[in-house]
Tab-separated table of N, CA and C in Angstrom:
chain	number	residue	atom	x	y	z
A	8	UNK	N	0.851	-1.179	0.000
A	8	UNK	CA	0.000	0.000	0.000
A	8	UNK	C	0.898	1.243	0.000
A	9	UNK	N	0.643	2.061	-0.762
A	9	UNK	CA	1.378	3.104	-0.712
A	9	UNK	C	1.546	4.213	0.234
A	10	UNK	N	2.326	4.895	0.306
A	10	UNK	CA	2.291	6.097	1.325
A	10	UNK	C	2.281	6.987	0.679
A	11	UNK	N	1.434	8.252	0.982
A	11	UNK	CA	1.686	9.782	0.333
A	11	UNK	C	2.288	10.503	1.561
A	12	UNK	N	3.825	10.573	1.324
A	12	UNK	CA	4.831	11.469	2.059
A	12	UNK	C	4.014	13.140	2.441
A	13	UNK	N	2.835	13.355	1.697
A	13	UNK	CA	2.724	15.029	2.099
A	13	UNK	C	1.528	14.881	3.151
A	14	UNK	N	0.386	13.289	3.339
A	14	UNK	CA	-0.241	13.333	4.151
A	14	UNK	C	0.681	13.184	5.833
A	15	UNK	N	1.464	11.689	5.128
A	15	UNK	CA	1.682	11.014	6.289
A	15	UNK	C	2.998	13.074	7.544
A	16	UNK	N	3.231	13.791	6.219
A	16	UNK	CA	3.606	14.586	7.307
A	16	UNK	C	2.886	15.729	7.589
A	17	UNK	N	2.081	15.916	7.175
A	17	UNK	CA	0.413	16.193	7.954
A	17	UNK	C	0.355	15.902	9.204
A	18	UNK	N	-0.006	14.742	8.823
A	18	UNK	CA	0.068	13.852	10.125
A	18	UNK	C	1.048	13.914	11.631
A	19	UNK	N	2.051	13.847	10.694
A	19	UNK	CA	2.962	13.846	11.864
A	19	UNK	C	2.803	15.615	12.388
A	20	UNK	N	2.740	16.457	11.710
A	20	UNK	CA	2.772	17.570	12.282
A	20	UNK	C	1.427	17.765	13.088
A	21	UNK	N	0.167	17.057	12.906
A	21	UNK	CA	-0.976	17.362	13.931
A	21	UNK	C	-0.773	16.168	15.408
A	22	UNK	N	-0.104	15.283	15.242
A	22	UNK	CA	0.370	14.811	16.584
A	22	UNK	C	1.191	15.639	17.334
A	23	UNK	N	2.205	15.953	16.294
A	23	UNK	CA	3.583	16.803	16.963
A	23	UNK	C	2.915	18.122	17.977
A	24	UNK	N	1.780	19.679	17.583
A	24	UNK	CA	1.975	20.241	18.064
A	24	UNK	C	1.303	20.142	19.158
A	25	UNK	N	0.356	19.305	19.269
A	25	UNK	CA	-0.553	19.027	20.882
A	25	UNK	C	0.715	18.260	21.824
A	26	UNK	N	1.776	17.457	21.521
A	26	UNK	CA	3.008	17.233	22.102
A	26	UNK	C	3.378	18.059	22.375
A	27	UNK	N	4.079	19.215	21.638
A	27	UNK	CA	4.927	20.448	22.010
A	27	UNK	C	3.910	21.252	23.080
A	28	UNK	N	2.725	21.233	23.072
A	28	UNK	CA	2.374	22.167	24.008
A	28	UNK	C	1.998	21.634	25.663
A	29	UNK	N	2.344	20.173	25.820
A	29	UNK	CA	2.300	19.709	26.697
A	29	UNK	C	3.864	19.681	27.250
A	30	UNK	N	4.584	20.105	26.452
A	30	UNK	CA	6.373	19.932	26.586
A	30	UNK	C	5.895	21.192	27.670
A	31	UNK	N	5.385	22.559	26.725
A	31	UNK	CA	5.481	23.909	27.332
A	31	UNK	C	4.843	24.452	28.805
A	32	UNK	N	3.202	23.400	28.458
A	32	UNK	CA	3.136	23.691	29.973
A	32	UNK	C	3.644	23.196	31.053
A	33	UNK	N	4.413	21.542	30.983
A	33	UNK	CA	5.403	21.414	31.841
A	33	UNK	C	6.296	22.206	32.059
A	34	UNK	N	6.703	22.682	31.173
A	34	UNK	CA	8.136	23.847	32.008
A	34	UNK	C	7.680	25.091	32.671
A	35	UNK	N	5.793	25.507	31.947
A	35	UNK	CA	5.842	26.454	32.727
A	35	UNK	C	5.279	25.730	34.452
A	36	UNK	N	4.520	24.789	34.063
A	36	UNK	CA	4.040	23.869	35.645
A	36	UNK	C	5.825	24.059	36.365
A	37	UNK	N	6.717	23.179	35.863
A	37	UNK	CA	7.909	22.986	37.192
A	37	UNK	C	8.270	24.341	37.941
A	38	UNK	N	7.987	25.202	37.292
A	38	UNK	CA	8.365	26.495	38.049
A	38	UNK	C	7.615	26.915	39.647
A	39	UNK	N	6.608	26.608	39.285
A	39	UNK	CA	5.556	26.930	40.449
A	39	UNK	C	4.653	28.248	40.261
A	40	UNK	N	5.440	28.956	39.184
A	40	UNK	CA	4.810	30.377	38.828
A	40	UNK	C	5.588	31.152	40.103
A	41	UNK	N	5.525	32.388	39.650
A	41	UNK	CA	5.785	33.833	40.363
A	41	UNK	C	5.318	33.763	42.124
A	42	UNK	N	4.205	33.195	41.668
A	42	UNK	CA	3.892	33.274	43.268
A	42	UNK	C	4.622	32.635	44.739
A	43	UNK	N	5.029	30.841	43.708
A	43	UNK	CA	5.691	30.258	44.410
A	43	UNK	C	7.070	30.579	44.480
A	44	UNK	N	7.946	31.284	43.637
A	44	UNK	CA	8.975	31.338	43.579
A	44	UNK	C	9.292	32.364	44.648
A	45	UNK	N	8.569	33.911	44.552
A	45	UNK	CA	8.804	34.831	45.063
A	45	UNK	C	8.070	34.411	46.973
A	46	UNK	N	7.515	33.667	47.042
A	46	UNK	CA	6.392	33.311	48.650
A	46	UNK	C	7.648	31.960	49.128
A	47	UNK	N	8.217	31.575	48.180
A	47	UNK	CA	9.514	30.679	48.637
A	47	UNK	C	11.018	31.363	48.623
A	48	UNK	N	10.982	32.620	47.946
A	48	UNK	CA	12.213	32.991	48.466
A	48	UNK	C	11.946	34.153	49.357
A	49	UNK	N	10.785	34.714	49.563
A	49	UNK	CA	10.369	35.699	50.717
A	49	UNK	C	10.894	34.623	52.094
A	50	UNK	N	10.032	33.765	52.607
A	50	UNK	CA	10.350	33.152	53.658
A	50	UNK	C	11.972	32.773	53.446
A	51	UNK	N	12.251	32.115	52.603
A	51	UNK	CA	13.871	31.836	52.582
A	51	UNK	C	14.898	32.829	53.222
A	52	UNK	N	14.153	34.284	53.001
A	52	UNK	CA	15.066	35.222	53.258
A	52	UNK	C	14.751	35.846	54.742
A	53	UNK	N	13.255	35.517	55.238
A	53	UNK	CA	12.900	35.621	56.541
A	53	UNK	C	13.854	34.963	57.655
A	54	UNK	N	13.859	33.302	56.822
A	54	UNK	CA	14.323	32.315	57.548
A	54	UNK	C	15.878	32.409	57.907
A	55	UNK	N	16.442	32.831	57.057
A	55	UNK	CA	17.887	32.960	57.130
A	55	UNK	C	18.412	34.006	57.893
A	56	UNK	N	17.246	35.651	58.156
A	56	UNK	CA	18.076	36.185	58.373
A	56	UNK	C	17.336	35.966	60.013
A	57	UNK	N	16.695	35.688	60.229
A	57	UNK	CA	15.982	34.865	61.491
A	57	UNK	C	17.480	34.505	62.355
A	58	UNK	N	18.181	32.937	61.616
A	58	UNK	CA	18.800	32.386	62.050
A	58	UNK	C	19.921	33.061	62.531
A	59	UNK	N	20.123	34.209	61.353
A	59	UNK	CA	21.487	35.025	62.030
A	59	UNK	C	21.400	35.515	63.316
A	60	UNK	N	20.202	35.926	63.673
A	60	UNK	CA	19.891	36.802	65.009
A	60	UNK	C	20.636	36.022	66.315
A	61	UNK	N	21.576	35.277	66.390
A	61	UNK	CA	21.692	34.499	67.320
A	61	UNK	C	20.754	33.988	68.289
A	62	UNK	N	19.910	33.613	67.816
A	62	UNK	CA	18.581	32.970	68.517
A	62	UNK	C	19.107	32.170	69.993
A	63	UNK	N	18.282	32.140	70.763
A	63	UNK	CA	18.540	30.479	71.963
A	63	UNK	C	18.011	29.213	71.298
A	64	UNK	N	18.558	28.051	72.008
A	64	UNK	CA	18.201	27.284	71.361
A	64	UNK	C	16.669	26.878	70.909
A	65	UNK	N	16.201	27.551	72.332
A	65	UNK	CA	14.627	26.680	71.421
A	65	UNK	C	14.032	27.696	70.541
A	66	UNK	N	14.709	29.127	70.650
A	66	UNK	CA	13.983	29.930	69.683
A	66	UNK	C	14.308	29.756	68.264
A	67	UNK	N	15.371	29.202	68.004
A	67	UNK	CA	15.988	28.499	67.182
A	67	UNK	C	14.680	27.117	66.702
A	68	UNK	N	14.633	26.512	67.800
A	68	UNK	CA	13.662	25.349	67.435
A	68	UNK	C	12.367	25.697	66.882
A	69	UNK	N	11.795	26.638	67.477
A	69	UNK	CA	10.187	27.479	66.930
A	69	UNK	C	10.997	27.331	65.983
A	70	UNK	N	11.359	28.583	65.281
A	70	UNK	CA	11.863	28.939	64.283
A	70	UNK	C	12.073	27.863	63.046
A	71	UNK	N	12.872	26.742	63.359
A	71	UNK	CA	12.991	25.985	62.478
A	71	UNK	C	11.586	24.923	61.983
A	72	UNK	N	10.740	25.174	63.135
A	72	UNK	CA	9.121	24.303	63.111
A	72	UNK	C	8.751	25.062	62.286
A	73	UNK	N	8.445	26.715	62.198
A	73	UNK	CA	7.810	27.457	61.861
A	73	UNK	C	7.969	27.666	60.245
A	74	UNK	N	9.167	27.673	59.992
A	74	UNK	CA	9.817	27.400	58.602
A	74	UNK	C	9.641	26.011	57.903
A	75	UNK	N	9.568	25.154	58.593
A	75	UNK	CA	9.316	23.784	57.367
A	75	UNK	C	7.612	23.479	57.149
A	76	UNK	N	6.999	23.936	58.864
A	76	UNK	CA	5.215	24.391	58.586
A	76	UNK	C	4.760	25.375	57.127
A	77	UNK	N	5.580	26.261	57.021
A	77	UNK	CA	4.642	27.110	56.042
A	77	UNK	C	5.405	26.926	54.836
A	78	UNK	N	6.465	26.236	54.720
A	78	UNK	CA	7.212	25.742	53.384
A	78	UNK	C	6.826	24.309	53.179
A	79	UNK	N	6.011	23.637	53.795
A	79	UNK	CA	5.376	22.787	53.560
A	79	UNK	C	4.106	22.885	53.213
A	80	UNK	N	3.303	24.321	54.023
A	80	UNK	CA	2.089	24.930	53.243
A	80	UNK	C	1.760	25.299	51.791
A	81	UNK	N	3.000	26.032	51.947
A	81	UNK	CA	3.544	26.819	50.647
A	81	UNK	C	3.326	25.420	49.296
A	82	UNK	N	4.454	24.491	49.419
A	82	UNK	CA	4.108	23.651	48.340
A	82	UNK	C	2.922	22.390	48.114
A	83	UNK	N	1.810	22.409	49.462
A	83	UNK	CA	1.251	21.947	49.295
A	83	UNK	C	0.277	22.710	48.350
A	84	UNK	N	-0.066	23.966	48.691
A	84	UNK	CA	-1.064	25.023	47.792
A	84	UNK	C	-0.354	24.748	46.640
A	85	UNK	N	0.481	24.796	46.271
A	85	UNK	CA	1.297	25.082	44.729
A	85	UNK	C	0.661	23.694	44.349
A	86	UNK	N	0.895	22.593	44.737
A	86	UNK	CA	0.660	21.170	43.848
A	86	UNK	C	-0.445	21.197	44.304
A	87	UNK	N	-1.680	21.532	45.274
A	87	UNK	CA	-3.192	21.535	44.500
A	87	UNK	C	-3.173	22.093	43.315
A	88	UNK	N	-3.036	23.758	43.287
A	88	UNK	CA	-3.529	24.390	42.081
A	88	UNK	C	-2.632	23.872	40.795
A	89	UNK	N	-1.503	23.030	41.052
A	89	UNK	CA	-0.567	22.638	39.605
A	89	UNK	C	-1.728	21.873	38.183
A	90	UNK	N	-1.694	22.415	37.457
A	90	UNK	CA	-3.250	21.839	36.539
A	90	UNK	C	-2.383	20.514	35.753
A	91	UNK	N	-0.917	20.581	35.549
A	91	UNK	CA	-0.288	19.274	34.870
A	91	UNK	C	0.227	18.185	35.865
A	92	UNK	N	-0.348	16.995	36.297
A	92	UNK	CA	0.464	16.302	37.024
A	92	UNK	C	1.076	15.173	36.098
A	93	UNK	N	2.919	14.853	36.325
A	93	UNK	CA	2.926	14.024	35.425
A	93	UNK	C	3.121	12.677	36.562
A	94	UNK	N	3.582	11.559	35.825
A	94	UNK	CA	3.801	10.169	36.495
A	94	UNK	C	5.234	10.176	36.741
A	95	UNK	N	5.382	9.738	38.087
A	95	UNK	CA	6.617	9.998	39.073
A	95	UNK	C	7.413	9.625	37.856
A	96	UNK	N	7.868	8.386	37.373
A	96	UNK	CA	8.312	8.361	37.021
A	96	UNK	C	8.861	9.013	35.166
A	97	UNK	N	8.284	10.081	34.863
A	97	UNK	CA	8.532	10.704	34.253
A	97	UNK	C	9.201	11.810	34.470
A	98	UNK	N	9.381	11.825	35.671
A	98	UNK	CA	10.321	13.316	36.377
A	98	UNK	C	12.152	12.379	36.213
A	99	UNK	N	12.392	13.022	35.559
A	99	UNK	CA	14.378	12.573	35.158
A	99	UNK	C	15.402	13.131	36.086
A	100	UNK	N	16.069	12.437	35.850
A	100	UNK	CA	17.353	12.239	36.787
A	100	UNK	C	17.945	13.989	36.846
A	101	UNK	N	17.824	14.676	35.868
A	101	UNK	CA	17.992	16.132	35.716
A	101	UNK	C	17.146	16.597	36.530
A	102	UNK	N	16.084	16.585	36.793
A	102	UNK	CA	14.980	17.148	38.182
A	102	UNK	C	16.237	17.422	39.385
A	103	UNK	N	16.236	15.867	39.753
A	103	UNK	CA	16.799	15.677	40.959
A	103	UNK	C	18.248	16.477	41.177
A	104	UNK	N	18.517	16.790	39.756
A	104	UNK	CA	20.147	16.845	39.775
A	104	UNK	C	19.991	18.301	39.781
A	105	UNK	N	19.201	19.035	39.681
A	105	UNK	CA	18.564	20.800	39.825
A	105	UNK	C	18.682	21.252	41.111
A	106	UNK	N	17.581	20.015	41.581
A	106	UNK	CA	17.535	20.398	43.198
A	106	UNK	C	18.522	20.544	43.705
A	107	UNK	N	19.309	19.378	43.709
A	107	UNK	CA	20.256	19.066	44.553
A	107	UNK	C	21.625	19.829	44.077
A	108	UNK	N	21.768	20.457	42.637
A	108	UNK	CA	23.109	21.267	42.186
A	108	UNK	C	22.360	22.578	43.325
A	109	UNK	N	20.852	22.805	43.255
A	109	UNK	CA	20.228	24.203	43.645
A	109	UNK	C	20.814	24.331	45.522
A	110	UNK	N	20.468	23.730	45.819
A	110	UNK	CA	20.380	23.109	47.496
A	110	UNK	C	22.183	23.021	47.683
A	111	UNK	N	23.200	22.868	46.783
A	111	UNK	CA	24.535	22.892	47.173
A	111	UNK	C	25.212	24.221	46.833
A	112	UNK	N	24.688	25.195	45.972
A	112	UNK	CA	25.026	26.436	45.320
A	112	UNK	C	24.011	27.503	46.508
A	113	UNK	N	23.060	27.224	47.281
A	113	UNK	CA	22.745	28.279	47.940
A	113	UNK	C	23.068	27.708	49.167
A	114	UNK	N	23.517	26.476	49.506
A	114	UNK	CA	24.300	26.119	50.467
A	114	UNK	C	25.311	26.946	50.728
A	115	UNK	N	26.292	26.771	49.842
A	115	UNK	CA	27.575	27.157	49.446
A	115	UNK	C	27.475	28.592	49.310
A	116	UNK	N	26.857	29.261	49.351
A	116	UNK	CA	26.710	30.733	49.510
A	116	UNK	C	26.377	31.078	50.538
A	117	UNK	N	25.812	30.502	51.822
A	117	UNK	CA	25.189	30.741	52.959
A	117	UNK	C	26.769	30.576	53.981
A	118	UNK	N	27.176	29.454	53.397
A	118	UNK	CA	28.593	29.613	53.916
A	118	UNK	C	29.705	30.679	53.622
A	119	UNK	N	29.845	30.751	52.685
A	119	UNK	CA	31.175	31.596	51.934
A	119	UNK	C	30.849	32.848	52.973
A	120	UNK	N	28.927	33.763	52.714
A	120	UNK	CA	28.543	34.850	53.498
A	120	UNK	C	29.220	34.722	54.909
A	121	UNK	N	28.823	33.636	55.588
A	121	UNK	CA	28.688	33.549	57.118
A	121	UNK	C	30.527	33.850	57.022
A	122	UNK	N	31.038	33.019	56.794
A	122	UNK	CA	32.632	33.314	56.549
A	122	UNK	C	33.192	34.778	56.123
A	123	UNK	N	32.614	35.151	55.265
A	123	UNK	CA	33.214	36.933	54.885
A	123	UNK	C	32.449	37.754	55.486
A	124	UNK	N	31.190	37.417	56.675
A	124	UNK	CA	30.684	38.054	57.388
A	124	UNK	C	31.208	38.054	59.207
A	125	UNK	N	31.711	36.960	59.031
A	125	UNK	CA	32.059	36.840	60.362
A	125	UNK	C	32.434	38.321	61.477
A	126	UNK	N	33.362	39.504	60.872
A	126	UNK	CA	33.397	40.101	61.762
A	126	UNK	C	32.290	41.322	62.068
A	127	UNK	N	31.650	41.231	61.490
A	127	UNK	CA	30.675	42.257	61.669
A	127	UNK	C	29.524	41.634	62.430
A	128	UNK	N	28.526	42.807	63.016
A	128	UNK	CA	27.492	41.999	64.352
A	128	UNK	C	26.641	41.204	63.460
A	129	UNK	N	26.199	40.301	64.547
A	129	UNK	CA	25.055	38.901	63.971
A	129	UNK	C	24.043	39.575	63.318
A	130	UNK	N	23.193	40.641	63.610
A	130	UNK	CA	22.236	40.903	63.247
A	130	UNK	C	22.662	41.346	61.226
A	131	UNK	N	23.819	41.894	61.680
A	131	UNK	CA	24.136	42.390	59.875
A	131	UNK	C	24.314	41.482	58.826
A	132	UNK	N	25.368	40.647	59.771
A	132	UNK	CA	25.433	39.415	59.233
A	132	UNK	C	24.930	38.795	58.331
A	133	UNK	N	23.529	38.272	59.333
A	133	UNK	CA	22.269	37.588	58.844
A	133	UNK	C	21.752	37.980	57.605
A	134	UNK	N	21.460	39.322	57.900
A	134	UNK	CA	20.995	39.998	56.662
A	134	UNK	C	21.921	40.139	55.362
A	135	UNK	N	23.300	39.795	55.469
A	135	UNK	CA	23.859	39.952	54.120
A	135	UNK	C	23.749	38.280	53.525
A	136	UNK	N	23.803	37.583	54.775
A	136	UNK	CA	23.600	36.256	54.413
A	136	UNK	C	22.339	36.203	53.499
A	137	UNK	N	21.420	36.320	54.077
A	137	UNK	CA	20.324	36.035	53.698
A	137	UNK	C	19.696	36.452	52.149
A	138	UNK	N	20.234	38.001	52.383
A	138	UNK	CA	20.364	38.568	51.041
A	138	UNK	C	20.455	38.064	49.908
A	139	UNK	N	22.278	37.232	49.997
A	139	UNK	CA	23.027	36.448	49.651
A	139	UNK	C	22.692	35.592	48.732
A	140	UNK	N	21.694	34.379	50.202
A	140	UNK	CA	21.482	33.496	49.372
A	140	UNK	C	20.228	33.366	48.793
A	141	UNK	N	19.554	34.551	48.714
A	141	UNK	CA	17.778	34.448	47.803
A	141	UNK	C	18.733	34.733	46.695
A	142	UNK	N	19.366	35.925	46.537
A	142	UNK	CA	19.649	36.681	45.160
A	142	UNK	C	19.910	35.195	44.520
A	143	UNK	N	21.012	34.248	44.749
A	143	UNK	CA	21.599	33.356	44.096
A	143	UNK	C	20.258	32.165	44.000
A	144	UNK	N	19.421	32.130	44.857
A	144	UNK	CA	18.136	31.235	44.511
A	144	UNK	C	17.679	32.051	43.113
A	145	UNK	N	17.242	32.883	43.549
A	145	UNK	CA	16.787	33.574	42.273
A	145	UNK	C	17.352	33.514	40.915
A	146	UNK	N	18.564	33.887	40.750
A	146	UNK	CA	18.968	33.856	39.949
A	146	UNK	C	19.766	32.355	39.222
A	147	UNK	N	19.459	31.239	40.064
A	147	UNK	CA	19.804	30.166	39.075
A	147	UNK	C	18.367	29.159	39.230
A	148	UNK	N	17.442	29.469	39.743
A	148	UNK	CA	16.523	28.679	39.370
A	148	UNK	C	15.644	28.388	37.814
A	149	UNK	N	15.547	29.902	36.972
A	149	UNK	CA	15.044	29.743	35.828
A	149	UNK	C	15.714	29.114	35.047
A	150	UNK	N	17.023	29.576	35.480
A	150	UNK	CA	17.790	28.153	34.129
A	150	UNK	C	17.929	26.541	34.912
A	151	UNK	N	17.986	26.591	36.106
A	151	UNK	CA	18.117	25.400	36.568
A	151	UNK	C	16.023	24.217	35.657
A	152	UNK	N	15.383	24.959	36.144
A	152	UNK	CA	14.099	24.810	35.861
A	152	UNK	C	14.319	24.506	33.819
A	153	UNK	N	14.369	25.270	33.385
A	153	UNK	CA	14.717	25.345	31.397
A	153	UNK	C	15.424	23.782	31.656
A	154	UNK	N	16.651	24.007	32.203
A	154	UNK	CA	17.522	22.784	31.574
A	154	UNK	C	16.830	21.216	32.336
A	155	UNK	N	16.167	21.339	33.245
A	155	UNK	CA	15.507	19.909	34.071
A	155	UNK	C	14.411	19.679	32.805
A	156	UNK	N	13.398	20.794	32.293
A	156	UNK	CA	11.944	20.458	31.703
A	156	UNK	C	12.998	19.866	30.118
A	157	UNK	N	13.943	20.675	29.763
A	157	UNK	CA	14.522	20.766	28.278
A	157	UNK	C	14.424	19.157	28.249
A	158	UNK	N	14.862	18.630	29.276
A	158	UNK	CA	15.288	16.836	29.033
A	158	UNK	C	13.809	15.719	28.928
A	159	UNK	N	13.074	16.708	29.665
A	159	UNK	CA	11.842	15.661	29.696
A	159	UNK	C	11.196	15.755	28.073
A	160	UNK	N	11.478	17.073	27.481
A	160	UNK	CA	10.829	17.530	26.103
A	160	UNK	C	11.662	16.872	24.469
A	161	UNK	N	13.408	16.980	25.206
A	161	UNK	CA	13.636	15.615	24.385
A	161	UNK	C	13.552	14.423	24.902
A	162	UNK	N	13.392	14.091	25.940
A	162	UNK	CA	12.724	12.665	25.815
A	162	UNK	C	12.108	11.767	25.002
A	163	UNK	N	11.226	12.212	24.064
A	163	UNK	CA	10.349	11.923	23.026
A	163	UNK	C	10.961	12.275	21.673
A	164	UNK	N	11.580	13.232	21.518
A	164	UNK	CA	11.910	13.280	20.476
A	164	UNK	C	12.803	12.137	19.617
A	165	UNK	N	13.411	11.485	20.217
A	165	UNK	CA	14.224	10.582	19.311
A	165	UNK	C	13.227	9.313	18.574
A	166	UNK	N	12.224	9.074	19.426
A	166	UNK	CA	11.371	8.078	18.901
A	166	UNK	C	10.594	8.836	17.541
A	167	UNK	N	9.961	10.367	17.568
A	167	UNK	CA	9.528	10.508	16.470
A	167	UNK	C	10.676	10.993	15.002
A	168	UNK	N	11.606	11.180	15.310
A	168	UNK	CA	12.689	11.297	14.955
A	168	UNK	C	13.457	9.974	14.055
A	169	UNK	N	13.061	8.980	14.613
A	169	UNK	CA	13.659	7.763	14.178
A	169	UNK	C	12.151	7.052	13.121
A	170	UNK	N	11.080	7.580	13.413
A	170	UNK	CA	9.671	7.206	12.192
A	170	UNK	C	9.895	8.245	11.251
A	171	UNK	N	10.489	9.200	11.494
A	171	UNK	CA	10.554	10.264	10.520
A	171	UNK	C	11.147	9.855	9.503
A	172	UNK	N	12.257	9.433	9.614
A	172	UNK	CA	13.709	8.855	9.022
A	172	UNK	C	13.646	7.771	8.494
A	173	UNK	N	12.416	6.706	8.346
A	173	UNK	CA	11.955	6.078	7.504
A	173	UNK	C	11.116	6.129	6.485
C-alpha cells in the first residue's frame, strides 16, 4: 500500500503540536509560577536572616518548626492548584540533579557569606547572608528549571525522529 509522504507529514505535524504544548506547559508547571517562587524565596530570606539573630536554642527550634510548617504549606497550595500532574516516574534524573546542584550552590553561599561576614554583628550578618542566598536562589533557578523540563521535552523526540527517518 502506498504512502503519500505530504499526508503522512500532515500527520505527523498534527500529533507533533498538541506534544509540544504539553512539553510547554510542563516547564511552565515545574516552576511553580511567580507566586511560588517569590512566597519561597520571601520566607527563605525571613528564615535565614531569622537564624542570624543568634537565637537560643529553642527559639531556634520554633523557628525551624515554623519554617518547614509554612514551606510545607507553601508547596502543598502550589501542587493543589498545579493543573499538569505528570507520572513519578517521568520526572528525570535532571529534576533531581537541579535540586540538589540548587540546594549545594545556595548552600555554598550561605557559607562563603557567614565566613566573609564573620566580623561584623550577627544581626548584619544575617541579613547579608540572607540577602546572599535568595539573590543566588533567584537567579539560578530559571535556568536550573529550562535545563531539568529541556530533558523531559527531548525525551520523546528521538522516537519521532527515528519514524521520521523512515
Amino acid at each position: 500500500m502506498p504512502v503519500d509522504a505530504e499526508q503522512a507529514w500532515k500527520d505527523l505535524q498534527r500529533i507533533r503540536v498538541p506534544q509540544e504544548r504539553v512539553y510547554d506547559e510542563f516547564e511552565r508547571s515545574v516552576s511553580g509560577g511567580r507566586r511560588m517562587t517569590y512566597g519561597t524565596a520571601a520566607l527563605m530570606w525571613v528564615f535565614l536572616a531569622g537564624v542570624g539573630m543568634d537565637l537560643p536554642q529553642w527559639g531556634l527550634g520554633v523557628f525551624v518548626t515554623a519554617y518547614v510548617g509554612l514551606l510545607s504549606l507553601l508547596i502543598v497550595m502550589s501542587s493543589r492548584r498545579s493543573r499538569m500532574q505528570l507520572h513519578h516516574t517521568r520526572c528525570p534524573g535532571r529534576m533531581w540533579a537541579a535540586f540538589g546542584a540548587a540546594g549545594v550552590l545556595v548552600g555554598g553561599t550561605i557559607v562563603l557569606a557567614d565566613h566573609l561576614t564573620e566580623p561584623l554583628e550577627p544581626i548584619y550578618a544575617g541579613l547579608i547572608q540572607a540577602t546572599a542566598a535568595v539573590a543566588v536562589y533567584l537567579l539560578s533557578l530559571r535556568p536550573a528549571n529550562r535545563w531539568a523540563a529541556d530533558s523531559v521535552r527531548s525525551s520523546g523526540e528521538p522516537a519521532a525522529d527515528e519514524g521520521a527517518g523512515r
